[in-house]
């Protein structure tokens, strides 16, 4: 069974870019990978630009995107972000804000 997550980046205007992560969304894995490998706005933006994720790691070493990945979702506020995460059946929500990752169990 997969542990789904939503990964998001807060924009300066209070909106968010968000995407879906299908596998290994628990903090002991996804949280560690996000903190170690995606620790700047540039790296987070590049990660999200690929759209929906199958996994944060692949045999090639980088993230693995879903074959028919939808682009990241632009959401207006925190309430809409939580709704998006719940609609993805996410167990966790990760938000990159002020150069720091924040994790919330849903």
PDB file of N, CA and C in Angstrom:
ATOM      1  N   UNK A   1       0.840  -1.180   0.000  1.00  0.00           N
ATOM      2  CA  UNK A   1       0.000   0.000   0.000  1.00  0.00           C
ATOM      3  C   UNK A   1       0.885   1.242   0.000  1.00  0.00           C
ATOM      4  N   UNK A   2       0.498   2.233  -0.759  1.00  0.00           N
ATOM      5  CA  UNK A   2       1.314   3.437  -0.886  1.00  0.00           C
ATOM      6  C   UNK A   2       0.940   4.467   0.180  1.00  0.00           C
ATOM      7  N   UNK A   3       1.915   5.277   0.536  1.00  0.00           N
ATOM      8  CA  UNK A   3       1.695   6.411   1.429  1.00  0.00           C
ATOM      9  C   UNK A   3       1.766   7.658   0.568  1.00  0.00           C
ATOM     10  N   UNK A   4       0.610   8.208   0.275  1.00  0.00           N
ATOM     11  CA  UNK A   4       0.523   9.356  -0.624  1.00  0.00           C
ATOM     12  C   UNK A   4       0.818  10.660   0.113  1.00  0.00           C
ATOM     13  N   UNK A   5       1.263  11.633  -0.647  1.00  0.00           N
ATOM     14  CA  UNK A   5       1.536  12.954  -0.074  1.00  0.00           C
ATOM     15  C   UNK A   5       1.278  14.028  -1.121  1.00  0.00           C
ATOM     16  N   UNK A   6       1.114  15.222  -0.639  1.00  0.00           N
ATOM     17  CA  UNK A   6       1.080  16.405  -1.488  1.00  0.00           C
ATOM     18  C   UNK A   6       2.311  17.227  -1.155  1.00  0.00           C
ATOM     19  N   UNK A   7       2.996  17.680  -2.188  1.00  0.00           N
ATOM     20  CA  UNK A   7       4.186  18.508  -2.031  1.00  0.00           C
ATOM     21  C   UNK A   7       3.866  19.871  -2.618  1.00  0.00           C
ATOM     22  N   UNK A   8       4.115  20.920  -1.836  1.00  0.00           N
ATOM     23  CA  UNK A   8       3.748  22.269  -2.277  1.00  0.00           C
ATOM     24  C   UNK A   8       4.843  23.273  -1.953  1.00  0.00           C
ATOM     25  N   UNK A   9       4.790  24.371  -2.675  1.00  0.00           N
ATOM     26  CA  UNK A   9       5.702  25.490  -2.440  1.00  0.00           C
ATOM     27  C   UNK A   9       4.859  26.753  -2.289  1.00  0.00           C
ATOM     28  N   UNK A  10       5.091  27.477  -1.209  1.00  0.00           N
ATOM     29  CA  UNK A  10       4.372  28.729  -0.976  1.00  0.00           C
ATOM     30  C   UNK A  10       4.978  29.835  -1.833  1.00  0.00           C
ATOM     31  N   UNK A  11       4.115  30.577  -2.494  1.00  0.00           N
ATOM     32  CA  UNK A  11       4.536  31.736  -3.278  1.00  0.00           C
ATOM     33  C   UNK A  11       4.459  32.994  -2.413  1.00  0.00           C
ATOM     34  N   UNK A  12       5.151  34.033  -2.817  1.00  0.00           N
ATOM     35  CA  UNK A  12       5.175  35.277  -2.039  1.00  0.00           C
ATOM     36  C   UNK A  12       3.799  35.915  -1.886  1.00  0.00           C
ATOM     37  N   UNK A  13       2.894  35.660  -2.841  1.00  0.00           N
ATOM     38  CA  UNK A  13       1.558  36.264  -2.791  1.00  0.00           C
ATOM     39  C   UNK A  13       0.554  35.452  -1.976  1.00  0.00           C
ATOM     40  N   UNK A  14       1.021  34.387  -1.298  1.00  0.00           N
ATOM     41  CA  UNK A  14       0.137  33.577  -0.465  1.00  0.00           C
ATOM     42  C   UNK A  14      -0.497  32.408  -1.184  1.00  0.00           C
ATOM     43  N   UNK A  15      -0.232  32.264  -2.477  1.00  0.00           N
ATOM     44  CA  UNK A  15      -0.725  31.113  -3.227  1.00  0.00           C
ATOM     45  C   UNK A  15       0.305  29.989  -3.149  1.00  0.00           C
ATOM     46  N   UNK A  16      -0.044  28.842  -3.730  1.00  0.00           N
ATOM     47  CA  UNK A  16       0.829  27.673  -3.679  1.00  0.00           C
ATOM     48  C   UNK A  16       0.869  26.972  -5.032  1.00  0.00           C
ATOM     49  N   UNK A  17       1.985  26.341  -5.325  1.00  0.00           N
ATOM     50  CA  UNK A  17       2.107  25.368  -6.406  1.00  0.00           C
ATOM     51  C   UNK A  17       2.171  24.021  -5.704  1.00  0.00           C
ATOM     52  N   UNK A  18       1.401  23.051  -6.169  1.00  0.00           N
ATOM     53  CA  UNK A  18       1.330  21.765  -5.478  1.00  0.00           C
ATOM     54  C   UNK A  18       1.258  20.615  -6.462  1.00  0.00           C
ATOM     55  N   UNK A  19       1.756  19.468  -6.028  1.00  0.00           N
ATOM     56  CA  UNK A  19       1.669  18.257  -6.827  1.00  0.00           C
ATOM     57  C   UNK A  19       1.477  17.048  -5.925  1.00  0.00           C
ATOM     58  N   UNK A  20       1.183  15.931  -6.553  1.00  0.00           N
ATOM     59  CA  UNK A  20       0.873  14.668  -5.892  1.00  0.00           C
ATOM     60  C   UNK A  20       2.101  13.769  -5.886  1.00  0.00           C
ATOM     61  N   UNK A  21       2.320  13.076  -4.773  1.00  0.00           N
ATOM     62  CA  UNK A  21       3.363  12.052  -4.657  1.00  0.00           C
ATOM     63  C   UNK A  21       2.687  10.741  -4.302  1.00  0.00           C
ATOM     64  N   UNK A  22       2.907   9.698  -5.125  1.00  0.00           N
ATOM     65  CA  UNK A  22       2.198   8.434  -4.928  1.00  0.00           C
ATOM     66  C   UNK A  22       2.837   7.518  -3.884  1.00  0.00           C
ATOM     67  N   UNK A  23       4.143   7.288  -3.972  1.00  0.00           N
ATOM     68  CA  UNK A  23       4.797   6.318  -3.085  1.00  0.00           C
ATOM     69  C   UNK A  23       5.694   6.979  -2.043  1.00  0.00           C
ATOM     70  N   UNK A  24       5.769   6.342  -0.885  1.00  0.00           N
ATOM     71  CA  UNK A  24       6.740   6.685   0.166  1.00  0.00           C
ATOM     72  C   UNK A  24       6.649   8.135   0.631  1.00  0.00           C
ATOM     73  N   UNK A  25       5.439   8.587   0.884  1.00  0.00           N
ATOM     74  CA  UNK A  25       5.234   9.961   1.320  1.00  0.00           C
ATOM     75  C   UNK A  25       5.425  10.196   2.805  1.00  0.00           C
ATOM     76  N   UNK A  26       5.796   9.170   3.549  1.00  0.00           N
ATOM     77  CA  UNK A  26       5.944   9.312   5.000  1.00  0.00           C
ATOM     78  C   UNK A  26       7.192  10.136   5.341  1.00  0.00           C
ATOM     79  N   UNK A  27       7.170  10.822   6.490  1.00  0.00           N
ATOM     80  CA  UNK A  27       8.262  11.749   6.842  1.00  0.00           C
ATOM     81  C   UNK A  27       9.645  11.110   6.917  1.00  0.00           C
ATOM     82  N   UNK A  28       9.727   9.860   7.345  1.00  0.00           N
ATOM     83  CA  UNK A  28      11.028   9.201   7.473  1.00  0.00           C
ATOM     84  C   UNK A  28      11.689   8.960   6.119  1.00  0.00           C
ATOM     85  N   UNK A  29      10.930   9.059   5.045  1.00  0.00           N
ATOM     86  CA  UNK A  29      11.499   8.917   3.705  1.00  0.00           C
ATOM     87  C   UNK A  29      11.375  10.234   2.935  1.00  0.00           C
ATOM     88  N   UNK A  30      10.140  10.597   2.588  1.00  0.00           N
ATOM     89  CA  UNK A  30       9.935  11.811   1.784  1.00  0.00           C
ATOM     90  C   UNK A  30      10.452  13.051   2.506  1.00  0.00           C
ATOM     91  N   UNK A  31      10.190  13.143   3.791  1.00  0.00           N
ATOM     92  CA  UNK A  31      10.660  14.298   4.547  1.00  0.00           C
ATOM     93  C   UNK A  31      12.170  14.432   4.517  1.00  0.00           C
ATOM     94  N   UNK A  32      12.857  13.303   4.650  1.00  0.00           N
ATOM     95  CA  UNK A  32      14.323  13.305   4.619  1.00  0.00           C
ATOM     96  C   UNK A  32      14.825  13.697   3.230  1.00  0.00           C
ATOM     97  N   UNK A  33      14.252  13.096   2.183  1.00  0.00           N
ATOM     98  CA  UNK A  33      14.673  13.390   0.804  1.00  0.00           C
ATOM     99  C   UNK A  33      14.439  14.863   0.476  1.00  0.00           C
ATOM    100  N   UNK A  34      13.274  15.373   0.838  1.00  0.00           N
ATOM    101  CA  UNK A  34      12.980  16.781   0.548  1.00  0.00           C
ATOM    102  C   UNK A  34      13.981  17.702   1.241  1.00  0.00           C
ATOM    103  N   UNK A  35      14.280  17.429   2.503  1.00  0.00           N
ATOM    104  CA  UNK A  35      15.236  18.265   3.242  1.00  0.00           C
ATOM    105  C   UNK A  35      16.652  18.169   2.695  1.00  0.00           C
ATOM    106  N   UNK A  36      17.048  16.984   2.254  1.00  0.00           N
ATOM    107  CA  UNK A  36      18.419  16.786   1.780  1.00  0.00           C
ATOM    108  C   UNK A  36      18.626  17.250   0.339  1.00  0.00           C
ATOM    109  N   UNK A  37      17.673  16.959  -0.538  1.00  0.00           N
ATOM    110  CA  UNK A  37      17.882  17.185  -1.972  1.00  0.00           C
ATOM    111  C   UNK A  37      17.144  18.387  -2.546  1.00  0.00           C
ATOM    112  N   UNK A  38      16.088  18.799  -1.899  1.00  0.00           N
ATOM    113  CA  UNK A  38      15.248  19.877  -2.433  1.00  0.00           C
ATOM    114  C   UNK A  38      15.140  20.981  -1.379  1.00  0.00           C
ATOM    115  N   UNK A  39      16.262  21.647  -1.134  1.00  0.00           N
ATOM    116  CA  UNK A  39      16.365  22.579  -0.018  1.00  0.00           C
ATOM    117  C   UNK A  39      16.556  24.033  -0.456  1.00  0.00           C
ATOM    118  N   UNK A  40      16.146  24.338  -1.665  1.00  0.00           N
ATOM    119  CA  UNK A  40      16.164  25.729  -2.146  1.00  0.00           C
ATOM    120  C   UNK A  40      14.943  25.934  -3.031  1.00  0.00           C
ATOM    121  N   UNK A  41      14.553  27.169  -3.183  1.00  0.00           N
ATOM    122  CA  UNK A  41      13.382  27.475  -4.005  1.00  0.00           C
ATOM    123  C   UNK A  41      13.579  27.004  -5.440  1.00  0.00           C
ATOM    124  N   UNK A  42      14.797  27.093  -5.950  1.00  0.00           N
ATOM    125  CA  UNK A  42      15.080  26.661  -7.322  1.00  0.00           C
ATOM    126  C   UNK A  42      14.893  25.152  -7.468  1.00  0.00           C
ATOM    127  N   UNK A  43      15.384  24.398  -6.506  1.00  0.00           N
ATOM    128  CA  UNK A  43      15.270  22.936  -6.563  1.00  0.00           C
ATOM    129  C   UNK A  43      13.825  22.486  -6.371  1.00  0.00           C
ATOM    130  N   UNK A  44      13.106  23.153  -5.481  1.00  0.00           N
ATOM    131  CA  UNK A  44      11.699  22.805  -5.260  1.00  0.00           C
ATOM    132  C   UNK A  44      10.881  23.147  -6.503  1.00  0.00           C
ATOM    133  N   UNK A  45      11.134  24.292  -7.093  1.00  0.00           N
ATOM    134  CA  UNK A  45      10.413  24.693  -8.313  1.00  0.00           C
ATOM    135  C   UNK A  45      10.660  23.704  -9.445  1.00  0.00           C
ATOM    136  N   UNK A  46      11.897  23.256  -9.583  1.00  0.00           N
ATOM    137  CA  UNK A  46      12.224  22.268 -10.623  1.00  0.00           C
ATOM    138  C   UNK A  46      11.523  20.944 -10.351  1.00  0.00           C
ATOM    139  N   UNK A  47      11.474  20.530  -9.101  1.00  0.00           N
ATOM    140  CA  UNK A  47      10.780  19.289  -8.738  1.00  0.00           C
ATOM    141  C   UNK A  47       9.303  19.381  -9.102  1.00  0.00           C
ATOM    142  N   UNK A  48       8.665  20.468  -8.726  1.00  0.00           N
ATOM    143  CA  UNK A  48       7.234  20.633  -8.985  1.00  0.00           C
ATOM    144  C   UNK A  48       6.922  20.791 -10.467  1.00  0.00           C
ATOM    145  N   UNK A  49       7.829  21.366 -11.218  1.00  0.00           N
ATOM    146  CA  UNK A  49       7.598  21.613 -12.646  1.00  0.00           C
ATOM    147  C   UNK A  49       7.341  20.330 -13.422  1.00  0.00           C
ATOM    148  N   UNK A  50       7.872  19.216 -12.945  1.00  0.00           N
ATOM    149  CA  UNK A  50       7.669  17.932 -13.620  1.00  0.00           C
ATOM    150  C   UNK A  50       6.284  17.354 -13.439  1.00  0.00           C
ATOM    151  N   UNK A  51       5.514  17.904 -12.520  1.00  0.00           N
ATOM    152  CA  UNK A  51       4.153  17.425 -12.291  1.00  0.00           C
ATOM    153  C   UNK A  51       4.086  16.294 -11.288  1.00  0.00           C
ATOM    154  N   UNK A  52       3.065  15.467 -11.442  1.00  0.00           N
ATOM    155  CA  UNK A  52       2.789  14.406 -10.473  1.00  0.00           C
ATOM    156  C   UNK A  52       3.934  13.397 -10.396  1.00  0.00           C
ATOM    157  N   UNK A  53       4.237  13.010  -9.169  1.00  0.00           N
ATOM    158  CA  UNK A  53       5.372  12.129  -8.904  1.00  0.00           C
ATOM    159  C   UNK A  53       4.938  10.718  -8.546  1.00  0.00           C
ATOM    160  N   UNK A  54       5.656   9.754  -9.081  1.00  0.00           N
ATOM    161  CA  UNK A  54       5.499   8.373  -8.642  1.00  0.00           C
ATOM    162  C   UNK A  54       6.307   8.181  -7.367  1.00  0.00           C
ATOM    163  N   UNK A  55       7.567   8.683  -7.389  1.00  0.00           N
ATOM    164  CA  UNK A  55       8.479   8.542  -6.261  1.00  0.00           C
ATOM    165  C   UNK A  55       9.498   9.682  -6.286  1.00  0.00           C
ATOM    166  N   UNK A  56      10.035  10.001  -5.126  1.00  0.00           N
ATOM    167  CA  UNK A  56      11.090  11.017  -5.067  1.00  0.00           C
ATOM    168  C   UNK A  56      12.438  10.472  -5.498  1.00  0.00           C
ATOM    169  N   UNK A  57      12.556   9.150  -5.615  1.00  0.00           N
ATOM    170  CA  UNK A  57      13.809   8.537  -6.065  1.00  0.00           C
ATOM    171  C   UNK A  57      13.521   7.516  -7.150  1.00  0.00           C
ATOM    172  N   UNK A  58      14.493   7.330  -8.028  1.00  0.00           N
ATOM    173  CA  UNK A  58      14.394   6.325  -9.085  1.00  0.00           C
ATOM    174  C   UNK A  58      15.736   5.626  -9.198  1.00  0.00           C
ATOM    175  N   UNK A  59      15.808   4.634 -10.055  1.00  0.00           N
ATOM    176  CA  UNK A  59      17.077   3.945 -10.266  1.00  0.00           C
ATOM    177  C   UNK A  59      18.130   4.896 -10.822  1.00  0.00           C
ATOM    178  N   UNK A  60      17.689   5.917 -11.529  1.00  0.00           N
ATOM    179  CA  UNK A  60      18.616   6.908 -12.080  1.00  0.00           C
ATOM    180  C   UNK A  60      19.055   7.925 -11.023  1.00  0.00           C
ATOM    181  N   UNK A  61      18.401   7.903  -9.867  1.00  0.00           N
ATOM    182  CA  UNK A  61      18.791   8.779  -8.773  1.00  0.00           C
ATOM    183  C   UNK A  61      17.905   9.981  -8.549  1.00  0.00           C
ATOM    184  N   UNK A  62      17.216  10.429  -9.571  1.00  0.00           N
ATOM    185  CA  UNK A  62      16.352  11.601  -9.436  1.00  0.00           C
ATOM    186  C   UNK A  62      14.910  11.203  -9.187  1.00  0.00           C
ATOM    187  N   UNK A  63      14.019  12.164  -9.155  1.00  0.00           N
ATOM    188  CA  UNK A  63      12.604  11.845  -8.968  1.00  0.00           C
ATOM    189  C   UNK A  63      12.036  11.099 -10.171  1.00  0.00           C
ATOM    190  N   UNK A  64      11.015  10.308  -9.914  1.00  0.00           N
ATOM    191  CA  UNK A  64      10.330   9.572 -10.980  1.00  0.00           C
ATOM    192  C   UNK A  64       8.906  10.117 -11.087  1.00  0.00           C
ATOM    193  N   UNK A  65       8.581  10.630 -12.265  1.00  0.00           N
ATOM    194  CA  UNK A  65       7.262  11.221 -12.489  1.00  0.00           C
ATOM    195  C   UNK A  65       6.307  10.175 -13.046  1.00  0.00           C
ATOM    196  N   UNK A  66       5.012  10.376 -12.808  1.00  0.00           N
ATOM    197  CA  UNK A  66       4.006   9.482 -13.369  1.00  0.00           C
ATOM    198  C   UNK A  66       4.037   9.573 -14.890  1.00  0.00           C
ATOM    199  N   UNK A  67       3.713   8.474 -15.546  1.00  0.00           N
ATOM    200  CA  UNK A  67       3.762   8.420 -17.010  1.00  0.00           C
ATOM    201  C   UNK A  67       2.865   9.489 -17.640  1.00  0.00           C
ATOM    202  N   UNK A  68       1.720   9.703 -17.068  1.00  0.00           N
ATOM    203  CA  UNK A  68       0.787  10.718 -17.578  1.00  0.00           C
ATOM    204  C   UNK A  68       0.628  11.826 -16.545  1.00  0.00           C
ATOM    205  N   UNK A  69       1.737  12.345 -16.107  1.00  0.00           N
ATOM    206  CA  UNK A  69       1.741  13.336 -15.030  1.00  0.00           C
ATOM    207  C   UNK A  69       1.019  14.615 -15.438  1.00  0.00           C
ATOM    208  N   UNK A  70       0.122  15.043 -14.573  1.00  0.00           N
ATOM    209  CA  UNK A  70      -0.517  16.344 -14.757  1.00  0.00           C
ATOM    210  C   UNK A  70       0.419  17.412 -14.204  1.00  0.00           C
ATOM    211  N   UNK A  71       0.356  18.614 -14.743  1.00  0.00           N
ATOM    212  CA  UNK A  71       1.226  19.689 -14.250  1.00  0.00           C
ATOM    213  C   UNK A  71       0.869  20.056 -12.809  1.00  0.00           C
ATOM    214  N   UNK A  72       1.750  20.800 -12.150  1.00  0.00           N
ATOM    215  CA  UNK A  72       1.439  21.208 -10.784  1.00  0.00           C
ATOM    216  C   UNK A  72       0.179  22.065 -10.752  1.00  0.00           C
ATOM    217  N   UNK A  73      -0.492  21.998  -9.639  1.00  0.00           N
ATOM    218  CA  UNK A  73      -1.747  22.735  -9.448  1.00  0.00           C
ATOM    219  C   UNK A  73      -1.444  24.053  -8.741  1.00  0.00           C
ATOM    220  N   UNK A  74      -2.019  25.122  -9.249  1.00  0.00           N
ATOM    221  CA  UNK A  74      -1.912  26.429  -8.592  1.00  0.00           C
ATOM    222  C   UNK A  74      -3.133  26.574  -7.695  1.00  0.00           C
ATOM    223  N   UNK A  75      -2.909  26.748  -6.393  1.00  0.00           N
ATOM    224  CA  UNK A  75      -4.030  26.914  -5.462  1.00  0.00           C
ATOM    225  C   UNK A  75      -3.925  28.269  -4.769  1.00  0.00           C
ATOM    226  N   UNK A  76      -5.080  28.835  -4.459  1.00  0.00           N
ATOM    227  CA  UNK A  76      -5.165  30.225  -4.006  1.00  0.00           C
ATOM    228  C   UNK A  76      -4.788  30.466  -2.552  1.00  0.00           C
ATOM    229  N   UNK A  77      -5.052  29.477  -1.684  1.00  0.00           N
ATOM    230  CA  UNK A  77      -4.835  29.712  -0.259  1.00  0.00           C
ATOM    231  C   UNK A  77      -4.658  28.385   0.472  1.00  0.00           C
ATOM    232  N   UNK A  78      -4.437  28.477   1.779  1.00  0.00           N
ATOM    233  CA  UNK A  78      -4.183  27.283   2.585  1.00  0.00           C
ATOM    234  C   UNK A  78      -5.376  26.333   2.574  1.00  0.00           C
ATOM    235  N   UNK A  79      -6.578  26.869   2.650  1.00  0.00           N
ATOM    236  CA  UNK A  79      -7.771  26.026   2.625  1.00  0.00           C
ATOM    237  C   UNK A  79      -7.876  25.236   1.331  1.00  0.00           C
ATOM    238  N   UNK A  80      -7.594  25.877   0.216  1.00  0.00           N
ATOM    239  CA  UNK A  80      -7.621  25.196  -1.082  1.00  0.00           C
ATOM    240  C   UNK A  80      -6.508  24.167  -1.190  1.00  0.00           C
ATOM    241  N   UNK A  81      -5.365  24.453  -0.570  1.00  0.00           N
ATOM    242  CA  UNK A  81      -4.262  23.491  -0.564  1.00  0.00           C
ATOM    243  C   UNK A  81      -4.645  22.242   0.220  1.00  0.00           C
ATOM    244  N   UNK A  82      -5.256  22.415   1.368  1.00  0.00           N
ATOM    245  CA  UNK A  82      -5.709  21.260   2.161  1.00  0.00           C
ATOM    246  C   UNK A  82      -6.761  20.458   1.402  1.00  0.00           C
ATOM    247  N   UNK A  83      -7.662  21.142   0.724  1.00  0.00           N
ATOM    248  CA  UNK A  83      -8.683  20.459  -0.080  1.00  0.00           C
ATOM    249  C   UNK A  83      -8.032  19.654  -1.205  1.00  0.00           C
ATOM    250  N   UNK A  84      -7.058  20.245  -1.889  1.00  0.00           N
ATOM    251  CA  UNK A  84      -6.333  19.542  -2.945  1.00  0.00           C
ATOM    252  C   UNK A  84      -5.662  18.295  -2.383  1.00  0.00           C
ATOM    253  N   UNK A  85      -4.990  18.435  -1.238  1.00  0.00           N
ATOM    254  CA  UNK A  85      -4.303  17.296  -0.620  1.00  0.00           C
ATOM    255  C   UNK A  85      -5.290  16.192  -0.253  1.00  0.00           C
ATOM    256  N   UNK A  86      -6.410  16.558   0.304  1.00  0.00           N
ATOM    257  CA  UNK A  86      -7.423  15.549   0.678  1.00  0.00           C
ATOM    258  C   UNK A  86      -8.014  14.879  -0.560  1.00  0.00           C
ATOM    259  N   UNK A  87      -8.212  15.636  -1.627  1.00  0.00           N
ATOM    260  CA  UNK A  87      -8.722  15.057  -2.874  1.00  0.00           C
ATOM    261  C   UNK A  87      -7.728  14.082  -3.496  1.00  0.00           C
ATOM    262  N   UNK A  88      -6.448  14.244  -3.172  1.00  0.00           N
ATOM    263  CA  UNK A  88      -5.404  13.311  -3.629  1.00  0.00           C
ATOM    264  C   UNK A  88      -5.274  12.111  -2.691  1.00  0.00           C
ATOM    265  N   UNK A  89      -6.104  12.063  -1.659  1.00  0.00           N
ATOM    266  CA  UNK A  89      -5.997  11.029  -0.617  1.00  0.00           C
ATOM    267  C   UNK A  89      -4.617  11.034   0.028  1.00  0.00           C
ATOM    268  N   UNK A  90      -4.054  12.223   0.187  1.00  0.00           N
ATOM    269  CA  UNK A  90      -2.719  12.351   0.779  1.00  0.00           C
ATOM    270  C   UNK A  90      -2.767  12.046   2.271  1.00  0.00           C
ATOM    271  N   UNK A  91      -1.743  11.352   2.733  1.00  0.00           N
ATOM    272  CA  UNK A  91      -1.562  11.097   4.158  1.00  0.00           C
ATOM    273  C   UNK A  91      -0.760  12.219   4.812  1.00  0.00           C
ATOM    274  N   UNK A  92       0.063  12.889   3.995  1.00  0.00           N
ATOM    275  CA  UNK A  92       0.928  13.964   4.486  1.00  0.00           C
ATOM    276  C   UNK A  92       0.920  15.127   3.505  1.00  0.00           C
ATOM    277  N   UNK A  93       1.124  16.308   4.050  1.00  0.00           N
ATOM    278  CA  UNK A  93       1.268  17.522   3.253  1.00  0.00           C
ATOM    279  C   UNK A  93       2.611  18.152   3.601  1.00  0.00           C
ATOM    280  N   UNK A  94       3.435  18.362   2.579  1.00  0.00           N
ATOM    281  CA  UNK A  94       4.729  19.027   2.738  1.00  0.00           C
ATOM    282  C   UNK A  94       4.658  20.382   2.050  1.00  0.00           C
ATOM    283  N   UNK A  95       5.029  21.427   2.775  1.00  0.00           N
ATOM    284  CA  UNK A  95       5.024  22.778   2.212  1.00  0.00           C
ATOM    285  C   UNK A  95       6.402  23.403   2.420  1.00  0.00           C
ATOM    286  N   UNK A  96       6.985  23.879   1.322  1.00  0.00           N
ATOM    287  CA  UNK A  96       8.254  24.602   1.383  1.00  0.00           C
ATOM    288  C   UNK A  96       7.927  26.079   1.489  1.00  0.00           C
ATOM    289  N   UNK A  97       8.303  26.674   2.617  1.00  0.00           N
ATOM    290  CA  UNK A  97       7.985  28.079   2.865  1.00  0.00           C
ATOM    291  C   UNK A  97       9.112  28.698   3.686  1.00  0.00           C
ATOM    292  N   UNK A  98       9.561  29.874   3.284  1.00  0.00           N
ATOM    293  CA  UNK A  98      10.657  30.564   3.974  1.00  0.00           C
ATOM    294  C   UNK A  98      11.898  29.683   4.091  1.00  0.00           C
ATOM    295  N   UNK A  99      12.226  28.996   3.009  1.00  0.00           N
ATOM    296  CA  UNK A  99      13.423  28.146   2.915  1.00  0.00           C
ATOM    297  C   UNK A  99      13.401  26.946   3.867  1.00  0.00           C
ATOM    298  N   UNK A 100      12.202  26.541   4.308  1.00  0.00           N
ATOM    299  CA  UNK A 100      12.065  25.431   5.251  1.00  0.00           C
ATOM    300  C   UNK A 100      10.901  24.543   4.841  1.00  0.00           C
ATOM    301  N   UNK A 101      11.079  23.235   5.009  1.00  0.00           N
ATOM    302  CA  UNK A 101       9.995  22.287   4.786  1.00  0.00           C
ATOM    303  C   UNK A 101       9.154  22.162   6.050  1.00  0.00           C
ATOM    304  N   UNK A 102       7.836  22.149   5.867  1.00  0.00           N
ATOM    305  CA  UNK A 102       6.888  21.937   6.956  1.00  0.00           C
ATOM    306  C   UNK A 102       6.050  20.721   6.578  1.00  0.00           C
ATOM    307  N   UNK A 103       5.829  19.832   7.528  1.00  0.00           N
ATOM    308  CA  UNK A 103       5.066  18.605   7.275  1.00  0.00           C
ATOM    309  C   UNK A 103       3.846  18.570   8.176  1.00  0.00           C
ATOM    310  N   UNK A 104       2.717  18.197   7.580  1.00  0.00           N
ATOM    311  CA  UNK A 104       1.476  18.047   8.338  1.00  0.00           C
ATOM    312  C   UNK A 104       0.862  16.696   8.011  1.00  0.00           C
ATOM    313  N   UNK A 105       0.547  15.928   9.038  1.00  0.00           N
ATOM    314  CA  UNK A 105      -0.166  14.659   8.843  1.00  0.00           C
ATOM    315  C   UNK A 105      -1.638  14.985   8.631  1.00  0.00           C
ATOM    316  N   UNK A 106      -2.234  14.373   7.617  1.00  0.00           N
ATOM    317  CA  UNK A 106      -3.652  14.640   7.310  1.00  0.00           C
ATOM    318  C   UNK A 106      -4.541  13.526   7.820  1.00  0.00           C
TER     319      UNK A 106
END
